[in-house]
C-alpha cells in the first residue's frame, strides 16, 4: 500500500489509535520477561526487615551504643512511631537506656555475647494485608538460642515493629485440648 506524502501522519495516527483500541479490548498485554512491577517489588517481606533490624540492633549493642538514643533515626526506620514514643517515655522515666526488666527488643534482663555474634533468623508466622507476626531466632550456640515474636505493621510501604514479646514455645508435649498427632 502506498502512502501519500500528505496523508502519512493521518493514516499512521489512525492506525496507532486502532491498534491501541484493539489492544484494550483484548486485555492487558503480558509483561516482558524480567520486567517487575515496581509497587509490588518495593515492599520488602516482614521477615527480611526483622532480620535486618536485629542484625543492626545487635551490632549497635556490641559497639556499646544505645540504639534508642545514639541511633534514633535508624531505629525509626524499623520501629513504629507509637512504640518508639512509648520507649522514649520509659527511658525518660527511668533515666537509663535499660530498665530493671531488661532490653525491650531482646525481652531479656541480660544480653548474651553469643546473641551478639550469632545468626539471626526470621520467619513470618502469619501475614495479613497490614499486619504480620514474625518469629525471630537469635542463635549463637546451641544452648544460647533465644526466640522472639514481633507484631509488625505495614506503614507507608515499610514493615515496622509494633510490639515484641518472648516466644512461648515451651509447651508440654500433649495437653487435653491438643491432639497428640
PDB file of C-alpha atoms in Angstrom:
ATOM      1  CA  UNK A   1       0.000   0.000   0.000  1.00  0.00           C
ATOM      2  CA  UNK A   2       1.348   3.352  -0.978  1.00  0.00           C
ATOM      3  CA  UNK A   3       1.139   6.181   1.480  1.00  0.00           C
ATOM      4  CA  UNK A   4       0.716   9.605   0.029  1.00  0.00           C
ATOM      5  CA  UNK A   5       3.017  12.253   1.376  1.00  0.00           C
ATOM      6  CA  UNK A   6       0.270  14.464   2.834  1.00  0.00           C
ATOM      7  CA  UNK A   7      -1.723  11.639   4.457  1.00  0.00           C
ATOM      8  CA  UNK A   8       1.149   9.797   6.159  1.00  0.00           C
ATOM      9  CA  UNK A   9       0.643  11.256   9.635  1.00  0.00           C
ATOM     10  CA  UNK A  10      -3.136  10.928   9.458  1.00  0.00           C
ATOM     11  CA  UNK A  11      -3.042   7.269   8.473  1.00  0.00           C
ATOM     12  CA  UNK A  12      -0.250   6.391  10.904  1.00  0.00           C
ATOM     13  CA  UNK A  13      -2.097   8.115  13.794  1.00  0.00           C
ATOM     14  CA  UNK A  14      -5.344   6.408  12.899  1.00  0.00           C
ATOM     15  CA  UNK A  15      -3.551   3.061  12.738  1.00  0.00           C
ATOM     16  CA  UNK A  16      -1.984   3.579  16.156  1.00  0.00           C
ATOM     17  CA  UNK A  17      -5.335   4.556  17.654  1.00  0.00           C
ATOM     18  CA  UNK A  18      -6.989   1.496  16.143  1.00  0.00           C
ATOM     19  CA  UNK A  19      -4.195  -0.772  17.439  1.00  0.00           C
ATOM     20  CA  UNK A  20      -4.488   0.748  20.921  1.00  0.00           C
ATOM     21  CA  UNK A  21      -8.262   0.288  20.938  1.00  0.00           C
ATOM     22  CA  UNK A  22      -7.960  -3.340  19.840  1.00  0.00           C
ATOM     23  CA  UNK A  23      -5.301  -3.984  22.474  1.00  0.00           C
ATOM     24  CA  UNK A  24      -7.622  -2.532  25.120  1.00  0.00           C
ATOM     25  CA  UNK A  25     -10.399  -4.915  24.056  1.00  0.00           C
ATOM     26  CA  UNK A  26      -8.056  -7.887  24.076  1.00  0.00           C
ATOM     27  CA  UNK A  27      -6.985  -7.248  27.685  1.00  0.00           C
ATOM     28  CA  UNK A  28      -3.653  -6.410  29.207  1.00  0.00           C
ATOM     29  CA  UNK A  29      -0.545  -7.400  27.336  1.00  0.00           C
ATOM     30  CA  UNK A  30       1.752  -9.913  29.001  1.00  0.00           C
ATOM     31  CA  UNK A  31       4.707  -8.340  30.751  1.00  0.00           C
ATOM     32  CA  UNK A  32       8.087  -8.595  29.172  1.00  0.00           C
ATOM     33  CA  UNK A  33      10.289 -11.311  30.675  1.00  0.00           C
ATOM     34  CA  UNK A  34      12.281  -9.982  33.614  1.00  0.00           C
ATOM     35  CA  UNK A  35      10.083  -6.913  33.994  1.00  0.00           C
ATOM     36  CA  UNK A  36       8.994  -6.433  37.590  1.00  0.00           C
ATOM     37  CA  UNK A  37       6.089  -4.405  38.817  1.00  0.00           C
ATOM     38  CA  UNK A  38       7.583  -1.521  40.784  1.00  0.00           C
ATOM     39  CA  UNK A  39       4.940  -1.213  43.547  1.00  0.00           C
ATOM     40  CA  UNK A  40       4.957  -4.915  44.448  1.00  0.00           C
ATOM     41  CA  UNK A  41       8.751  -5.157  44.377  1.00  0.00           C
ATOM     42  CA  UNK A  42       9.174  -2.106  46.604  1.00  0.00           C
ATOM     43  CA  UNK A  43       7.610  -3.710  49.706  1.00  0.00           C
ATOM     44  CA  UNK A  44      10.126  -5.962  51.446  1.00  0.00           C
ATOM     45  CA  UNK A  45       8.951  -9.032  53.303  1.00  0.00           C
ATOM     46  CA  UNK A  46       8.408  -8.585  57.062  1.00  0.00           C
ATOM     47  CA  UNK A  47      10.895 -11.355  57.903  1.00  0.00           C
ATOM     48  CA  UNK A  48      13.597  -9.599  55.849  1.00  0.00           C
ATOM     49  CA  UNK A  49      13.012  -6.338  57.714  1.00  0.00           C
ATOM     50  CA  UNK A  50      13.004  -8.136  61.091  1.00  0.00           C
ATOM     51  CA  UNK A  51      16.268  -9.971  60.370  1.00  0.00           C
ATOM     52  CA  UNK A  52      17.904  -6.759  59.146  1.00  0.00           C
ATOM     53  CA  UNK A  53      16.735  -4.875  62.249  1.00  0.00           C
ATOM     54  CA  UNK A  54      18.134  -7.453  64.677  1.00  0.00           C
ATOM     55  CA  UNK A  55      21.404  -7.654  62.769  1.00  0.00           C
ATOM     56  CA  UNK A  56      21.777  -3.869  63.072  1.00  0.00           C
ATOM     57  CA  UNK A  57      20.472  -3.744  66.665  1.00  0.00           C
ATOM     58  CA  UNK A  58      22.858  -6.393  67.955  1.00  0.00           C
ATOM     59  CA  UNK A  59      25.748  -4.743  66.121  1.00  0.00           C
ATOM     60  CA  UNK A  60      24.915  -1.414  67.794  1.00  0.00           C
ATOM     61  CA  UNK A  61      24.783  -3.085  71.223  1.00  0.00           C
ATOM     62  CA  UNK A  62      28.093  -4.825  70.557  1.00  0.00           C
ATOM     63  CA  UNK A  63      29.607  -1.399  69.744  1.00  0.00           C
ATOM     64  CA  UNK A  64      28.334  -0.190  73.152  1.00  0.00           C
ATOM     65  CA  UNK A  65      25.756   2.135  71.604  1.00  0.00           C
ATOM     66  CA  UNK A  66      22.191   2.638  72.758  1.00  0.00           C
ATOM     67  CA  UNK A  67      20.066   2.300  69.600  1.00  0.00           C
ATOM     68  CA  UNK A  68      17.242   4.339  71.142  1.00  0.00           C
ATOM     69  CA  UNK A  69      19.319   7.414  71.894  1.00  0.00           C
ATOM     70  CA  UNK A  70      22.524   7.066  69.846  1.00  0.00           C
ATOM     71  CA  UNK A  71      20.910   5.792  66.638  1.00  0.00           C
ATOM     72  CA  UNK A  72      17.413   7.267  66.906  1.00  0.00           C
ATOM     73  CA  UNK A  73      16.926   7.959  63.185  1.00  0.00           C
ATOM     74  CA  UNK A  74      17.911   4.445  62.160  1.00  0.00           C
ATOM     75  CA  UNK A  75      15.648   2.956  64.831  1.00  0.00           C
ATOM     76  CA  UNK A  76      12.700   4.877  63.381  1.00  0.00           C
ATOM     77  CA  UNK A  77      13.228   3.140  60.050  1.00  0.00           C
ATOM     78  CA  UNK A  78      12.396  -0.201  61.695  1.00  0.00           C
ATOM     79  CA  UNK A  79      10.089   0.600  64.617  1.00  0.00           C
ATOM     80  CA  UNK A  80       6.550   2.002  64.508  1.00  0.00           C
ATOM     81  CA  UNK A  81       6.190   5.515  65.901  1.00  0.00           C
ATOM     82  CA  UNK A  82       3.874   4.626  68.850  1.00  0.00           C
ATOM     83  CA  UNK A  83       6.393   2.054  70.122  1.00  0.00           C
ATOM     84  CA  UNK A  84       9.304   4.499  69.780  1.00  0.00           C
ATOM     85  CA  UNK A  85       7.336   7.090  71.756  1.00  0.00           C
ATOM     86  CA  UNK A  86       6.498   4.511  74.450  1.00  0.00           C
ATOM     87  CA  UNK A  87      10.172   3.517  74.747  1.00  0.00           C
ATOM     88  CA  UNK A  88      11.230   7.175  74.972  1.00  0.00           C
ATOM     89  CA  UNK A  89       8.739   7.771  77.805  1.00  0.00           C
ATOM     90  CA  UNK A  90      10.121   4.701  79.590  1.00  0.00           C
ATOM     91  CA  UNK A  91      13.682   5.967  79.050  1.00  0.00           C
ATOM     92  CA  UNK A  92      12.829   9.386  80.497  1.00  0.00           C
ATOM     93  CA  UNK A  93      11.062   7.834  83.477  1.00  0.00           C
ATOM     94  CA  UNK A  94      13.939   5.525  84.422  1.00  0.00           C
ATOM     95  CA  UNK A  95      16.814   7.765  83.365  1.00  0.00           C
ATOM     96  CA  UNK A  96      18.667   4.853  81.805  1.00  0.00           C
ATOM     97  CA  UNK A  97      18.555   3.032  78.473  1.00  0.00           C
ATOM     98  CA  UNK A  98      17.632  -0.262  80.059  1.00  0.00           C
ATOM     99  CA  UNK A  99      15.019  -0.790  82.712  1.00  0.00           C
ATOM    100  CA  UNK A 100      15.150  -3.319  85.522  1.00  0.00           C
ATOM    101  CA  UNK A 101      13.165  -5.644  83.258  1.00  0.00           C
ATOM    102  CA  UNK A 102      15.944  -5.522  80.678  1.00  0.00           C
ATOM    103  CA  UNK A 103      16.163  -4.770  76.992  1.00  0.00           C
ATOM    104  CA  UNK A 104      12.787  -4.382  75.286  1.00  0.00           C
ATOM    105  CA  UNK A 105      13.834  -5.690  71.866  1.00  0.00           C
ATOM    106  CA  UNK A 106      15.540  -8.721  73.384  1.00  0.00           C
ATOM    107  CA  UNK A 107      12.946  -9.281  76.129  1.00  0.00           C
ATOM    108  CA  UNK A 108      15.765 -10.267  78.446  1.00  0.00           C
ATOM    109  CA  UNK A 109      17.367  -8.846  81.576  1.00  0.00           C
ATOM    110  CA  UNK A 110      20.808  -9.670  80.237  1.00  0.00           C
ATOM    111  CA  UNK A 111      22.388  -9.790  76.816  1.00  0.00           C
ATOM    112  CA  UNK A 112      24.360 -12.888  75.947  1.00  0.00           C
ATOM    113  CA  UNK A 113      27.522 -12.470  73.921  1.00  0.00           C
ATOM    114  CA  UNK A 114      26.504 -15.452  71.786  1.00  0.00           C
ATOM    115  CA  UNK A 115      23.487 -13.463  70.525  1.00  0.00           C
ATOM    116  CA  UNK A 116      25.679 -10.530  69.518  1.00  0.00           C
ATOM    117  CA  UNK A 117      27.858 -12.655  67.262  1.00  0.00           C
ATOM    118  CA  UNK A 118      25.449 -15.408  66.273  1.00  0.00           C
ATOM    119  CA  UNK A 119      22.939 -15.817  63.458  1.00  0.00           C
ATOM    120  CA  UNK A 120      19.634 -14.003  63.179  1.00  0.00           C
ATOM    121  CA  UNK A 121      16.841 -15.963  61.532  1.00  0.00           C
ATOM    122  CA  UNK A 122      13.320 -14.732  60.899  1.00  0.00           C
ATOM    123  CA  UNK A 123      10.205 -16.401  59.544  1.00  0.00           C
ATOM    124  CA  UNK A 124       6.720 -14.992  59.058  1.00  0.00           C
ATOM    125  CA  UNK A 125       4.165 -16.911  61.113  1.00  0.00           C
ATOM    126  CA  UNK A 126       1.069 -15.028  59.969  1.00  0.00           C
ATOM    127  CA  UNK A 127       0.595 -12.268  57.435  1.00  0.00           C
ATOM    128  CA  UNK A 128      -2.439 -10.155  56.649  1.00  0.00           C
ATOM    129  CA  UNK A 129      -2.824  -7.076  54.491  1.00  0.00           C
ATOM    130  CA  UNK A 130      -1.369  -4.599  57.001  1.00  0.00           C
ATOM    131  CA  UNK A 131      -0.084  -6.814  59.814  1.00  0.00           C
ATOM    132  CA  UNK A 132       2.287  -9.722  60.334  1.00  0.00           C
ATOM    133  CA  UNK A 133       3.675 -11.843  63.135  1.00  0.00           C
ATOM    134  CA  UNK A 134       7.329 -12.790  62.725  1.00  0.00           C
ATOM    135  CA  UNK A 135       9.343 -15.315  64.726  1.00  0.00           C
ATOM    136  CA  UNK A 136      12.935 -14.138  65.230  1.00  0.00           C
ATOM    137  CA  UNK A 137      15.581 -16.587  66.448  1.00  0.00           C
ATOM    138  CA  UNK A 138      18.900 -15.372  67.811  1.00  0.00           C
ATOM    139  CA  UNK A 139      21.127 -18.399  67.541  1.00  0.00           C
ATOM    140  CA  UNK A 140      24.615 -18.141  68.980  1.00  0.00           C
ATOM    141  CA  UNK A 141      25.452 -21.526  70.367  1.00  0.00           C
ATOM    142  CA  UNK A 142      23.039 -24.420  70.657  1.00  0.00           C
ATOM    143  CA  UNK A 143      22.029 -23.567  74.230  1.00  0.00           C
ATOM    144  CA  UNK A 144      22.022 -19.778  73.683  1.00  0.00           C
ATOM    145  CA  UNK A 145      19.026 -19.846  71.332  1.00  0.00           C
ATOM    146  CA  UNK A 146      16.591 -17.006  72.018  1.00  0.00           C
ATOM    147  CA  UNK A 147      13.209 -16.649  70.286  1.00  0.00           C
ATOM    148  CA  UNK A 148      11.027 -13.570  69.989  1.00  0.00           C
ATOM    149  CA  UNK A 149       7.724 -12.847  68.306  1.00  0.00           C
ATOM    150  CA  UNK A 150       7.322  -9.491  66.583  1.00  0.00           C
ATOM    151  CA  UNK A 151       3.979  -7.945  65.761  1.00  0.00           C
ATOM    152  CA  UNK A 152       4.659  -5.867  62.670  1.00  0.00           C
ATOM    153  CA  UNK A 153       2.574  -3.310  60.826  1.00  0.00           C
ATOM    154  CA  UNK A 154       2.784  -2.064  57.242  1.00  0.00           C
ATOM    155  CA  UNK A 155       3.479   1.671  57.498  1.00  0.00           C
ATOM    156  CA  UNK A 156       3.699   3.630  54.224  1.00  0.00           C
ATOM    157  CA  UNK A 157       5.038   0.620  52.324  1.00  0.00           C
ATOM    158  CA  UNK A 158       7.526  -0.429  55.026  1.00  0.00           C
ATOM    159  CA  UNK A 159       7.114  -3.169  57.616  1.00  0.00           C
ATOM    160  CA  UNK A 160       7.779  -1.823  61.113  1.00  0.00           C
ATOM    161  CA  UNK A 161       7.900  -3.417  64.551  1.00  0.00           C
ATOM    162  CA  UNK A 162       4.825  -2.617  66.631  1.00  0.00           C
ATOM    163  CA  UNK A 163       5.415  -4.972  69.563  1.00  0.00           C
ATOM    164  CA  UNK A 164       7.999  -7.507  70.737  1.00  0.00           C
ATOM    165  CA  UNK A 165       7.254 -10.428  73.033  1.00  0.00           C
ATOM    166  CA  UNK A 166       9.059 -13.511  74.165  1.00  0.00           C
ATOM    167  CA  UNK A 167       8.144 -16.612  72.149  1.00  0.00           C
ATOM    168  CA  UNK A 168       6.104 -19.032  74.249  1.00  0.00           C
ATOM    169  CA  UNK A 169       7.290 -22.264  72.702  1.00  0.00           C
ATOM    170  CA  UNK A 170       7.758 -24.198  75.944  1.00  0.00           C
ATOM    171  CA  UNK A 171       4.502 -26.109  75.528  1.00  0.00           C
ATOM    172  CA  UNK A 172       4.002 -29.535  77.102  1.00  0.00           C
ATOM    173  CA  UNK A 173       4.175 -32.499  74.729  1.00  0.00           C
ATOM    174  CA  UNK A 174       0.451 -33.105  74.984  1.00  0.00           C
ATOM    175  CA  UNK A 175      -2.459 -31.441  76.640  1.00  0.00           C
ATOM    176  CA  UNK A 176      -6.158 -32.336  76.910  1.00  0.00           C
ATOM    177  CA  UNK A 177      -7.094 -29.620  74.410  1.00  0.00           C
ATOM    178  CA  UNK A 178      -4.469 -30.624  71.852  1.00  0.00           C
ATOM    179  CA  UNK A 179      -4.305 -33.816  69.868  1.00  0.00           C
ATOM    180  CA  UNK A 180      -1.102 -35.853  70.005  1.00  0.00           C
ATOM    181  CA  UNK A 181      -0.958 -36.435  66.248  1.00  0.00           C
TER     182      UNK A 181
END
